[in-house]
Amino acid sequence: AAEDFDFSESVQTCVDPDELLKLAGTVGKMDPDELDAMMGSFGGLEEALEDIDGAEASSPSADKPDVDDPGRMDVINEVLMQSGSVVFSRPSSCGQGQIVVRAIRARREHAENICADVRNLEHQWRTMQFVGDRGAFPSREGKVRDIVKGVVRVAMPPAVQGGGEGAAPTMVTEVLASGHAKSCVATALAAAQACGADLLREGGPPPRALIIGLGAGCIPAWLVDRFPRLVCDAVEVDSVVAVAAVEAMGLPVEATITPSGAAAAAEEAVRGCGGRLRVHVCAGEDFVSELAKAAPEEFRYDLVILDCACPDLPEPMAQHGGPFLQALAALLRPCAGVAVSTLVAADGQGTVSGSTPPATDVAQAFHDAAGGEAFMTRTPILETANAMHTILGFSTQPVGDRDGENL
């Protein structure tokens, strides 16, 4: 029951909180040169975590790398160790900064678990970042905030490899390269599994996912790649981010839909236009509101990921009892999983800017709207300077007594 909800008893973290905050305090004080030197001396994030007071030792999954994961840490060290070259830079359509994409050469020997169609092509890592204008989105420490919006692996067409003009790069969709993206997906899937959602079902209406905040496009692309019947709606308010995802990050161009306004986008979603991966360029809260009015009874989402904290979750999405949460709750299947990504300050105390509700208040608002149970995960501070990604997970049904089950 909502009145009995105690978020403090529903917290799970990927590493011990005290060790994570200790790591945050250490790294948060470093300038970029110091951080580069540390990463170079330890050879990557895993070693850095292990060296700083044994923070990594408290994470059972970190005992050994998953050799079948093409985005495992020893592979994406290439991203951490190089700055790369700028291949895309345009002012954000929302103002206050630039959307910048950088390219970093990827070693071919790490392509052993990648689809054979692109395995032998030249590969690159592409990072998308929002680089804020001076004074944009100030943190509580008063620093300019640059937000990493995603990392993908792409295969380069032969014409591009040879220096000529050719097609855009192709995203290698089976790779999730950042801890943040993996944690968003894992949190949502764990929440869905906990209440019995079946994204691999073969009969009936196809499973559906809603991603608010396209970023680099890796999360919706990975979901469509891994779940054969899943239909995914991705919503992005910044049209330049959508363009960069297609032109520079390799998202399939046919996935992008650009109708005029949220109402038209909602109608396109209900009609099923655009295949299994559809990108709608409009505000997420407006899309959800219009979709709740237009969607038939059978149009419901099994999985929802809100990954639009830049740096803060939009206020309407965290408003207790507000129209967004009411509309979102109406669009969920009885058994569904939701993940909400937020950025918190490096010390773990409050949000980055201090202007939005803390994670506990957001969790309470979502819980009161959709019921079920909530939990929280965090990803390493090193992915976003001076901030940590905190991801709230919600199961729309109580998970009951499942002691010992590894979600």
Short mmCIF file of C-alpha atoms in Angstrom, two decimals:
data_model
loop_
_atom_site.label_atom_id
_atom_site.label_comp_id
_atom_site.label_asym_id
_atom_site.label_seq_id
_atom_site.Cartn_x
_atom_site.Cartn_y
_atom_site.Cartn_z
CA ALA A 1 0.00 0.00 0.00
CA ALA A 2 1.20 3.51 -0.80
CA GLU A 3 0.89 4.64 2.81
CA ASP A 4 3.22 1.81 3.86
CA PHE A 5 5.79 2.51 1.15
CA ASP A 6 9.29 2.98 2.56
CA PHE A 7 11.82 3.67 -0.16
CA SER A 8 14.72 3.31 2.28
CA GLU A 9 13.90 -0.41 2.59
CA SER A 10 13.68 -0.92 -1.19
CA VAL A 11 17.19 0.11 -2.18
CA GLN A 12 19.60 -2.15 -4.04
CA THR A 13 22.93 -0.86 -5.32
CA CYS A 14 25.39 -2.35 -7.77
CA VAL A 15 28.28 -1.67 -5.36
CA ASP A 16 28.42 -0.84 -1.68
CA PRO A 17 27.08 2.76 -1.25
CA ASP A 18 29.84 3.84 1.14
CA GLU A 19 32.56 2.62 -1.20
CA LEU A 20 30.83 4.24 -4.19
CA LEU A 21 30.65 7.59 -2.42
CA LYS A 22 34.29 7.29 -1.38
CA LEU A 23 35.18 6.69 -5.03
CA ALA A 24 32.99 9.62 -6.03
CA GLY A 25 34.78 11.93 -3.64
CA THR A 26 38.19 10.86 -4.96
CA VAL A 27 37.46 11.15 -8.66
CA GLY A 28 35.22 14.21 -8.37
CA LYS A 29 38.19 16.28 -7.18
CA MET A 30 40.41 15.38 -10.14
CA ASP A 31 40.94 17.62 -13.12
CA PRO A 32 40.78 15.97 -16.59
CA ASP A 33 44.57 15.54 -16.82
CA GLU A 34 44.72 13.79 -13.45
CA LEU A 35 41.83 11.54 -14.43
CA ASP A 36 43.48 10.62 -17.74
CA ALA A 37 46.72 9.83 -15.91
CA MET A 38 44.92 7.63 -13.42
CA MET A 39 43.05 5.76 -16.15
CA GLY A 40 46.27 5.31 -18.09
CA SER A 41 48.15 3.93 -15.12
CA PHE A 42 45.44 1.45 -14.19
CA GLY A 43 44.45 0.47 -17.74
CA GLY A 44 40.71 1.11 -17.33
CA LEU A 45 37.72 1.55 -15.12
CA GLU A 46 37.75 -1.94 -13.60
CA GLU A 47 41.31 -1.55 -12.35
CA ALA A 48 40.62 1.97 -11.08
CA LEU A 49 37.63 0.76 -9.09
CA GLU A 50 39.64 -2.14 -7.70
CA ASP A 51 42.52 0.07 -6.62
CA ILE A 52 40.45 2.71 -4.80
CA ASP A 53 39.74 1.02 -1.47
CA GLY A 54 38.49 -2.18 -3.07
CA ALA A 55 35.23 -0.69 -4.30
CA GLU A 56 34.90 -3.25 -7.06
CA ALA A 57 35.23 -6.21 -4.70
CA SER A 58 31.70 -5.71 -3.34
CA SER A 59 30.12 -6.29 -6.77
CA PRO A 60 29.74 -10.06 -7.42
CA SER A 61 29.25 -9.54 -11.16
CA ALA A 62 32.65 -7.83 -11.39
CA ASP A 63 34.63 -10.95 -10.40
CA LYS A 64 35.28 -11.79 -14.04
CA PRO A 65 34.34 -10.10 -17.33
CA ASP A 66 31.57 -11.59 -19.46
CA VAL A 67 33.59 -12.69 -22.48
CA ASP A 68 30.40 -12.97 -24.54
CA ASP A 69 29.59 -9.28 -24.01
CA PRO A 70 30.91 -7.23 -26.97
CA GLY A 71 30.57 -4.11 -24.81
CA ARG A 72 32.49 -5.44 -21.79
CA MET A 73 34.80 -3.16 -19.87
CA ASP A 74 38.11 -4.38 -21.28
CA VAL A 75 36.74 -3.58 -24.76
CA ILE A 76 35.31 -0.12 -24.09
CA ASN A 77 38.55 0.95 -22.41
CA GLU A 78 39.31 2.21 -25.93
CA VAL A 79 36.64 4.87 -25.39
CA LEU A 80 37.94 5.86 -21.96
CA MET A 81 41.54 6.19 -23.10
CA GLN A 82 41.09 8.41 -26.19
CA SER A 83 39.40 11.72 -26.93
CA GLY A 84 38.73 10.93 -30.61
CA SER A 85 37.88 13.30 -33.46
CA VAL A 86 34.70 15.35 -33.86
CA VAL A 87 32.46 14.05 -36.67
CA PHE A 88 29.27 15.94 -35.78
CA SER A 89 28.69 19.23 -33.98
CA ARG A 90 25.53 21.34 -34.14
CA PRO A 91 23.69 23.62 -31.73
CA SER A 92 21.02 21.80 -29.77
CA SER A 93 17.51 22.64 -30.97
CA CYS A 94 16.65 23.14 -27.30
CA GLY A 95 19.41 25.74 -26.89
CA GLN A 96 22.09 26.19 -24.23
CA GLY A 97 24.73 24.02 -25.89
CA GLN A 98 26.02 21.80 -28.68
CA ILE A 99 25.38 18.18 -29.60
CA VAL A 100 28.85 16.76 -30.30
CA VAL A 101 29.74 13.30 -31.64
CA ARG A 102 33.31 11.99 -31.55
CA ALA A 103 34.78 8.99 -33.40
CA ILE A 104 37.36 6.64 -31.87
CA ARG A 105 38.92 3.76 -33.79
CA ALA A 106 37.86 0.33 -32.46
CA ARG A 107 40.16 -2.68 -32.59
CA ARG A 108 38.93 -5.43 -34.89
CA GLU A 109 40.00 -8.25 -32.56
CA HIS A 110 37.16 -7.25 -30.24
CA ALA A 111 34.55 -8.04 -32.92
CA GLU A 112 34.43 -11.80 -32.31
CA ASN A 113 30.89 -11.71 -30.85
CA ILE A 114 29.47 -9.27 -33.41
CA CYS A 115 27.15 -10.09 -36.30
CA ALA A 116 29.08 -11.62 -39.21
CA ASP A 117 27.54 -9.13 -41.67
CA VAL A 118 29.62 -6.27 -40.24
CA ARG A 119 32.39 -8.13 -38.39
CA ASN A 120 35.07 -7.60 -41.07
CA LEU A 121 34.40 -3.92 -41.69
CA GLU A 122 36.32 -1.13 -40.01
CA HIS A 123 34.73 -0.31 -36.66
CA GLN A 124 34.60 2.86 -34.59
CA TRP A 125 33.26 3.90 -31.25
CA ARG A 126 31.01 6.95 -31.40
CA THR A 127 30.27 9.05 -28.32
CA MET A 128 27.46 11.61 -28.20
CA GLN A 129 27.70 14.44 -25.73
CA PHE A 130 25.73 17.56 -24.87
CA VAL A 131 28.32 20.29 -24.31
CA GLY A 132 26.61 23.05 -22.36
CA ASP A 133 27.25 26.72 -22.96
CA ARG A 134 28.99 28.45 -20.08
CA GLY A 135 26.44 28.83 -17.31
CA ALA A 136 24.01 26.31 -18.80
CA PHE A 137 22.68 23.76 -16.31
CA PRO A 138 25.02 24.81 -13.47
CA SER A 139 25.68 22.15 -10.89
CA ARG A 140 25.65 22.79 -7.17
CA GLU A 141 29.42 23.17 -7.46
CA GLY A 142 28.91 25.91 -10.08
CA LYS A 143 30.62 24.00 -12.92
CA VAL A 144 29.46 23.76 -16.53
CA ARG A 145 27.74 20.44 -17.02
CA ASP A 146 28.58 18.28 -20.05
CA ILE A 147 26.23 15.33 -20.36
CA VAL A 148 27.27 12.06 -22.04
CA LYS A 149 24.23 10.97 -24.06
CA GLY A 150 25.52 7.62 -25.24
CA VAL A 151 28.27 5.41 -26.66
CA VAL A 152 27.79 3.08 -29.64
CA ARG A 153 29.93 0.86 -31.84
CA VAL A 154 29.51 1.44 -35.58
CA ALA A 155 30.67 -0.34 -38.73
CA MET A 156 31.97 1.90 -41.49
CA PRO A 157 30.89 1.31 -45.13
CA PRO A 158 33.77 0.67 -47.59
CA ALA A 159 33.37 4.06 -49.30
CA VAL A 160 33.78 5.78 -45.96
CA GLN A 161 36.79 3.64 -45.06
CA GLY A 162 38.51 4.69 -48.28
CA GLY A 163 38.00 8.35 -47.62
CA GLY A 164 35.23 8.85 -50.17
CA GLU A 165 31.67 9.86 -49.54
CA GLY A 166 29.34 6.99 -48.77
CA ALA A 167 26.45 5.90 -46.62
CA ALA A 168 26.21 6.71 -42.94
CA PRO A 169 27.82 4.27 -40.48
CA THR A 170 25.82 1.26 -39.32
CA MET A 171 25.15 0.89 -35.61
CA VAL A 172 26.23 -2.48 -34.20
CA THR A 173 23.01 -2.97 -32.28
CA GLU A 174 24.08 -5.95 -30.15
CA VAL A 175 26.61 -3.78 -28.28
CA LEU A 176 25.65 -1.85 -25.15
CA ALA A 177 28.86 -0.02 -24.33
CA SER A 178 28.13 2.17 -21.30
CA GLY A 179 27.36 1.12 -17.77
CA HIS A 180 24.52 3.63 -17.76
CA ALA A 181 22.78 2.08 -20.79
CA LYS A 182 23.26 -1.43 -19.42
CA SER A 183 21.89 -0.39 -16.03
CA CYS A 184 18.83 1.30 -17.56
CA VAL A 185 18.01 -1.82 -19.59
CA ALA A 186 18.80 -4.25 -16.77
CA THR A 187 16.74 -2.27 -14.26
CA ALA A 188 13.70 -2.11 -16.54
CA LEU A 189 13.96 -5.79 -17.51
CA ALA A 190 14.44 -6.87 -13.88
CA ALA A 191 11.37 -4.87 -12.87
CA ALA A 192 9.36 -6.41 -15.71
CA GLN A 193 10.53 -9.94 -14.90
CA ALA A 194 9.81 -9.47 -11.21
CA CYS A 195 6.09 -9.02 -11.86
CA GLY A 196 5.80 -11.64 -14.59
CA ALA A 197 5.99 -9.65 -17.84
CA ASP A 198 6.93 -11.77 -20.88
CA LEU A 199 8.76 -9.87 -23.62
CA LEU A 200 9.47 -13.09 -25.54
CA ARG A 201 5.84 -14.16 -25.90
CA GLU A 202 4.98 -15.59 -29.30
CA GLY A 203 1.23 -15.02 -29.42
CA GLY A 204 -1.12 -12.11 -28.85
CA PRO A 205 -0.26 -8.42 -29.18
CA PRO A 206 3.46 -7.74 -29.63
CA PRO A 207 5.38 -6.60 -26.57
CA ARG A 208 5.95 -2.85 -26.56
CA ALA A 209 8.62 -0.58 -25.13
CA LEU A 210 8.61 3.19 -24.67
CA ILE A 211 11.93 5.04 -24.41
CA ILE A 212 11.74 8.74 -23.53
CA GLY A 213 15.11 10.25 -24.37
CA LEU A 214 16.66 8.78 -27.52
CA GLY A 215 20.23 9.90 -26.91
CA ALA A 216 22.61 7.87 -29.05
CA GLY A 217 19.83 5.40 -29.85
CA CYS A 218 21.63 2.36 -28.44
CA ILE A 219 18.93 1.36 -25.93
CA PRO A 220 15.96 1.13 -28.33
CA ALA A 221 18.17 -0.42 -31.04
CA TRP A 222 19.45 -3.08 -28.61
CA LEU A 223 15.94 -3.93 -27.39
CA VAL A 224 14.63 -4.40 -30.93
CA ASP A 225 17.69 -6.53 -31.77
CA ARG A 226 17.27 -8.81 -28.75
CA PHE A 227 13.47 -9.23 -28.61
CA PRO A 228 12.20 -10.47 -32.00
CA ARG A 229 8.58 -9.22 -31.72
CA LEU A 230 9.11 -6.11 -29.63
CA VAL A 231 7.87 -2.77 -31.01
CA CYS A 232 9.71 0.24 -29.61
CA ASP A 233 8.65 3.90 -29.54
CA ALA A 234 11.54 6.27 -28.79
CA VAL A 235 10.71 9.92 -28.07
CA GLU A 236 13.27 12.73 -28.35
CA VAL A 237 12.57 16.41 -27.75
CA ASP A 238 15.80 17.64 -29.39
CA SER A 239 15.61 17.28 -33.18
CA VAL A 240 19.40 17.66 -33.46
CA VAL A 241 19.88 14.60 -31.23
CA ALA A 242 17.62 12.60 -33.56
CA VAL A 243 19.59 13.79 -36.61
CA ALA A 244 22.91 12.94 -34.92
CA ALA A 245 21.63 9.48 -33.97
CA VAL A 246 20.92 8.73 -37.65
CA GLU A 247 23.79 10.56 -39.36
CA ALA A 248 26.62 9.95 -36.88
CA MET A 249 25.56 7.06 -34.62
CA GLY A 250 24.20 4.74 -37.32
CA LEU A 251 20.57 4.45 -36.21
CA PRO A 252 18.52 3.21 -39.20
CA VAL A 253 17.23 6.24 -41.08
CA GLU A 254 13.88 4.58 -41.71
CA ALA A 255 13.27 4.50 -37.95
CA THR A 256 12.92 8.28 -37.66
CA ILE A 257 9.43 9.77 -37.84
CA THR A 258 9.02 13.54 -37.77
CA PRO A 259 5.30 14.40 -37.79
CA SER A 260 4.25 17.86 -36.69
CA GLY A 261 3.48 17.75 -33.00
CA ALA A 262 2.84 15.20 -30.29
CA ALA A 263 -0.75 14.47 -31.39
CA ALA A 264 0.39 13.44 -34.87
CA ALA A 265 3.24 11.38 -33.39
CA ALA A 266 0.79 9.55 -31.11
CA GLU A 267 -1.48 8.77 -34.07
CA GLU A 268 1.51 7.42 -36.02
CA ALA A 269 2.43 5.19 -33.09
CA VAL A 270 -1.10 3.77 -32.79
CA ARG A 271 -1.25 3.12 -36.55
CA GLY A 272 2.07 1.26 -36.38
CA CYS A 273 3.91 3.42 -38.91
CA GLY A 274 7.69 3.12 -39.11
CA GLY A 275 8.31 -0.55 -38.41
CA ARG A 276 9.45 -1.96 -35.08
CA LEU A 277 11.67 1.00 -34.10
CA ARG A 278 10.01 4.40 -34.30
CA VAL A 279 11.50 7.72 -33.27
CA HIS A 280 9.09 10.55 -32.49
CA VAL A 281 10.53 14.07 -32.26
CA CYS A 282 8.45 15.86 -29.64
CA ALA A 283 8.32 16.39 -25.88
CA GLY A 284 7.97 13.11 -24.00
CA GLU A 285 5.29 14.38 -21.63
CA ASP A 286 3.19 15.67 -24.56
CA PHE A 287 3.56 12.37 -26.45
CA VAL A 288 2.42 10.34 -23.44
CA SER A 289 -0.54 12.66 -22.84
CA GLU A 290 -1.72 12.44 -26.46
CA LEU A 291 -1.10 8.70 -26.67
CA ALA A 292 -3.20 8.05 -23.57
CA LYS A 293 -6.13 9.70 -25.38
CA ALA A 294 -5.59 7.98 -28.74
CA ALA A 295 -4.44 4.46 -27.84
CA PRO A 296 -6.94 1.58 -27.87
CA GLU A 297 -7.26 -0.81 -24.93
CA GLU A 298 -4.79 -3.33 -26.38
CA PHE A 299 -2.07 -0.69 -26.96
CA ARG A 300 -0.09 -0.95 -23.73
CA TYR A 301 3.62 -0.92 -22.85
CA ASP A 302 5.45 -3.80 -21.17
CA LEU A 303 8.64 -1.77 -20.69
CA VAL A 304 9.27 1.95 -20.16
CA ILE A 305 12.63 3.70 -19.78
CA LEU A 306 12.81 7.41 -18.97
CA ASP A 307 16.35 8.45 -19.88
CA CYS A 308 15.92 12.19 -20.29
CA ALA A 309 17.74 13.76 -17.33
CA CYS A 310 19.81 16.54 -18.92
CA PRO A 311 20.83 17.11 -16.19
CA ASP A 312 17.49 16.93 -14.38
CA LEU A 313 14.32 14.96 -14.99
CA PRO A 314 11.78 17.33 -16.62
CA GLU A 315 9.57 18.71 -13.85
CA PRO A 316 6.24 17.42 -15.30
CA MET A 317 7.62 13.87 -15.22
CA ALA A 318 8.29 14.01 -11.48
CA GLN A 319 5.16 15.91 -10.44
CA HIS A 320 3.32 13.98 -7.76
CA GLY A 321 -0.20 13.24 -9.01
CA GLY A 322 0.47 15.19 -12.21
CA PRO A 323 -1.04 14.48 -15.65
CA PHE A 324 2.12 12.85 -17.03
CA LEU A 325 2.30 10.12 -14.39
CA GLN A 326 -1.44 9.51 -14.59
CA ALA A 327 -1.27 9.15 -18.39
CA LEU A 328 1.81 6.91 -18.20
CA ALA A 329 0.16 4.63 -15.65
CA ALA A 330 -2.83 4.25 -18.00
CA LEU A 331 -0.49 3.11 -20.81
CA LEU A 332 1.16 0.30 -18.81
CA ARG A 333 0.21 -3.35 -18.99
CA PRO A 334 -0.85 -4.88 -15.66
CA CYS A 335 2.61 -6.48 -15.52
CA ALA A 336 5.21 -3.96 -16.67
CA GLY A 337 8.67 -2.69 -15.76
CA VAL A 338 9.71 0.97 -15.61
CA ALA A 339 13.19 2.50 -15.22
CA VAL A 340 13.73 6.20 -14.52
CA SER A 341 17.25 7.62 -14.91
CA THR A 342 18.28 10.64 -12.86
CA LEU A 343 21.59 12.37 -12.22
CA VAL A 344 22.63 12.93 -8.63
CA ALA A 345 25.56 14.94 -7.32
CA ALA A 346 28.89 13.20 -6.79
CA ASP A 347 28.46 13.20 -3.02
CA GLY A 348 25.15 11.34 -3.39
CA GLN A 349 23.26 14.17 -1.71
CA GLY A 350 20.45 15.47 -3.93
CA THR A 351 20.27 16.21 -7.64
CA VAL A 352 23.03 17.80 -9.70
CA SER A 353 21.42 21.23 -9.91
CA GLY A 354 19.39 21.04 -6.72
CA SER A 355 16.31 22.24 -8.65
CA THR A 356 14.39 18.95 -8.90
CA PRO A 357 13.05 16.55 -6.26
CA PRO A 358 15.47 13.98 -4.81
CA ALA A 359 15.24 10.37 -5.95
CA THR A 360 13.10 9.35 -2.98
CA ASP A 361 10.41 11.90 -3.92
CA VAL A 362 10.45 10.81 -7.56
CA ALA A 363 10.14 7.19 -6.46
CA GLN A 364 7.17 8.05 -4.25
CA ALA A 365 5.45 9.91 -7.09
CA PHE A 366 5.82 6.99 -9.51
CA HIS A 367 4.80 4.47 -6.87
CA ASP A 368 1.63 6.37 -6.05
CA ALA A 369 0.74 6.62 -9.75
CA ALA A 370 1.36 3.00 -10.78
CA GLY A 371 1.60 1.02 -7.55
CA GLY A 372 3.87 -2.01 -7.29
CA GLU A 373 7.36 -1.89 -5.86
CA ALA A 374 10.45 0.26 -6.34
CA PHE A 375 14.20 -0.22 -6.12
CA MET A 376 17.30 1.76 -7.08
CA THR A 377 20.62 1.13 -8.86
CA ARG A 378 23.62 3.36 -9.48
CA THR A 379 26.28 3.38 -12.19
CA PRO A 380 29.92 4.50 -11.82
CA ILE A 381 30.70 8.18 -11.47
CA LEU A 382 33.46 7.99 -14.11
CA GLU A 383 30.91 7.99 -16.94
CA THR A 384 29.66 11.52 -16.16
CA ALA A 385 32.02 13.97 -14.45
CA ASN A 386 30.98 15.06 -10.95
CA ALA A 387 27.68 13.16 -11.08
CA MET A 388 26.27 9.66 -10.72
CA HIS A 389 23.42 8.08 -12.66
CA THR A 390 20.77 6.87 -10.25
CA ILE A 391 18.16 4.62 -11.86
CA LEU A 392 14.83 3.96 -10.20
CA GLY A 393 13.12 0.68 -11.05
CA PHE A 394 9.39 0.01 -10.73
CA SER A 395 7.39 -3.21 -11.00
CA THR A 396 3.70 -2.49 -11.50
CA GLN A 397 2.79 -5.55 -9.40
CA PRO A 398 4.15 -6.49 -5.97
CA VAL A 399 6.85 -9.09 -6.52
CA GLY A 400 5.92 -11.03 -3.38
CA ASP A 401 8.27 -13.31 -1.52
CA ARG A 402 11.05 -14.12 -3.98
CA ASP A 403 13.95 -14.49 -1.55
CA GLY A 404 17.05 -15.85 -3.21
CA GLU A 405 15.96 -15.14 -6.76
CA ASN A 406 18.55 -13.24 -8.76
CA LEU A 407 16.65 -10.65 -10.77
#
